[in-house]
Amino acid sequence: MRERLLGRGSEALEDYELLEVMLFSANTRVDTKPIAKRLLKTFGSLGGVLTSDPGRLTQVDGMGEVSAAALKAVEATSRRRLREEAVERPVISSWGRLLAYCRAQLAHETVENFHLLILDTRNYLIADERQQRGTINHTAVYPREVVKRALELGAAAVILVHNHPSGDPAPSKAGIAMTKDIQEAASRLGIQVYDHIIIGRNGYTSFKSQGLL
């Protein structure tokens, strides 16, 4: 597997084989194939494994803290790489990279999270803050607090991002109304709401592209 990975790249390996390689680096005395397959069966996908809570990982037969730490290190490295790519260029010219970063952050979360992405006057991403963490189908978002925080961070523009654990990225009526409230409050202070993105496991919705902003 190492030879295939190094010689032909990650596409030459199945998901369980990639997990085998990661786990073997943490425990060289164990056959990691059965563990890798159990992880995929438990969490449903490679992304689901890597983004899972460490406590849940260690509940899988054959997994210990060292193995869980190895997987979380891979996840953290991937997220940081995607963030670096997202901040290299203005978001308008690197929209795909920004979406990849947002999906890595939120697509596999089991509860709703609301993030505020802060842009400077050149439309570069300068901050990403989680404003709220909610339940499986609801996050309480307060427009006044969102705009206040944007001002504190010196935002010229913001992008609102949250996830739907159900997997369906369609906006709700409440979400549309909340977005309009934030947009109105922000515009009075010279801050543009560039977009509101909803992340699902298999896709996303952009309010701007849907004509909702």
Short mmCIF file of N, CA and C in Angstrom, two decimals, residues 22-23 26-27 35 57 62-72:
data_model
loop_
_atom_site.label_atom_id
_atom_site.label_comp_id
_atom_site.label_asym_id
_atom_site.label_seq_id
_atom_site.Cartn_x
_atom_site.Cartn_y
_atom_site.Cartn_z
N MET A 22 -2.84 5.15 7.80
CA MET A 22 -2.84 6.08 8.92
C MET A 22 -2.72 5.35 10.25
N LEU A 23 -3.49 4.28 10.41
CA LEU A 23 -3.52 3.55 11.68
C LEU A 23 -2.22 2.78 11.90
N ALA A 26 0.51 4.49 13.69
CA ALA A 26 0.32 4.64 15.14
C ALA A 26 0.49 3.32 15.88
N ASN A 27 0.29 2.20 15.18
CA ASN A 27 0.39 0.89 15.83
C ASN A 27 0.88 -0.13 14.80
N ILE A 35 -9.75 -3.00 11.56
CA ILE A 35 -10.11 -1.78 12.30
C ILE A 35 -10.60 -0.71 11.33
N LEU A 57 -14.38 7.54 18.51
CA LEU A 57 -13.39 6.72 17.80
C LEU A 57 -12.85 5.61 18.70
N GLY A 62 -10.54 -2.10 18.76
CA GLY A 62 -9.21 -2.00 18.19
C GLY A 62 -8.63 -0.60 18.21
N MET A 63 -9.47 0.39 18.51
CA MET A 63 -9.01 1.78 18.54
C MET A 63 -8.64 2.20 19.96
N GLY A 64 -7.49 2.84 20.09
CA GLY A 64 -7.07 3.42 21.35
C GLY A 64 -6.80 4.91 21.17
N GLU A 65 -6.32 5.55 22.22
CA GLU A 65 -6.08 6.99 22.15
C GLU A 65 -5.00 7.36 21.14
N VAL A 66 -3.97 6.50 21.02
CA VAL A 66 -2.89 6.79 20.08
C VAL A 66 -3.41 6.76 18.65
N SER A 67 -4.21 5.74 18.33
CA SER A 67 -4.77 5.63 16.98
C SER A 67 -5.74 6.77 16.69
N ALA A 68 -6.57 7.12 17.69
CA ALA A 68 -7.51 8.23 17.52
C ALA A 68 -6.76 9.53 17.29
N ALA A 69 -5.67 9.73 18.03
CA ALA A 69 -4.87 10.95 17.87
C ALA A 69 -4.26 11.02 16.47
N ALA A 70 -3.85 9.87 15.93
CA ALA A 70 -3.27 9.85 14.58
C ALA A 70 -4.30 10.30 13.54
N LEU A 71 -5.53 9.83 13.69
CA LEU A 71 -6.58 10.22 12.74
C LEU A 71 -6.95 11.69 12.89
N LYS A 72 -7.03 12.17 14.13
CA LYS A 72 -7.37 13.58 14.34
C LYS A 72 -6.26 14.50 13.84
#
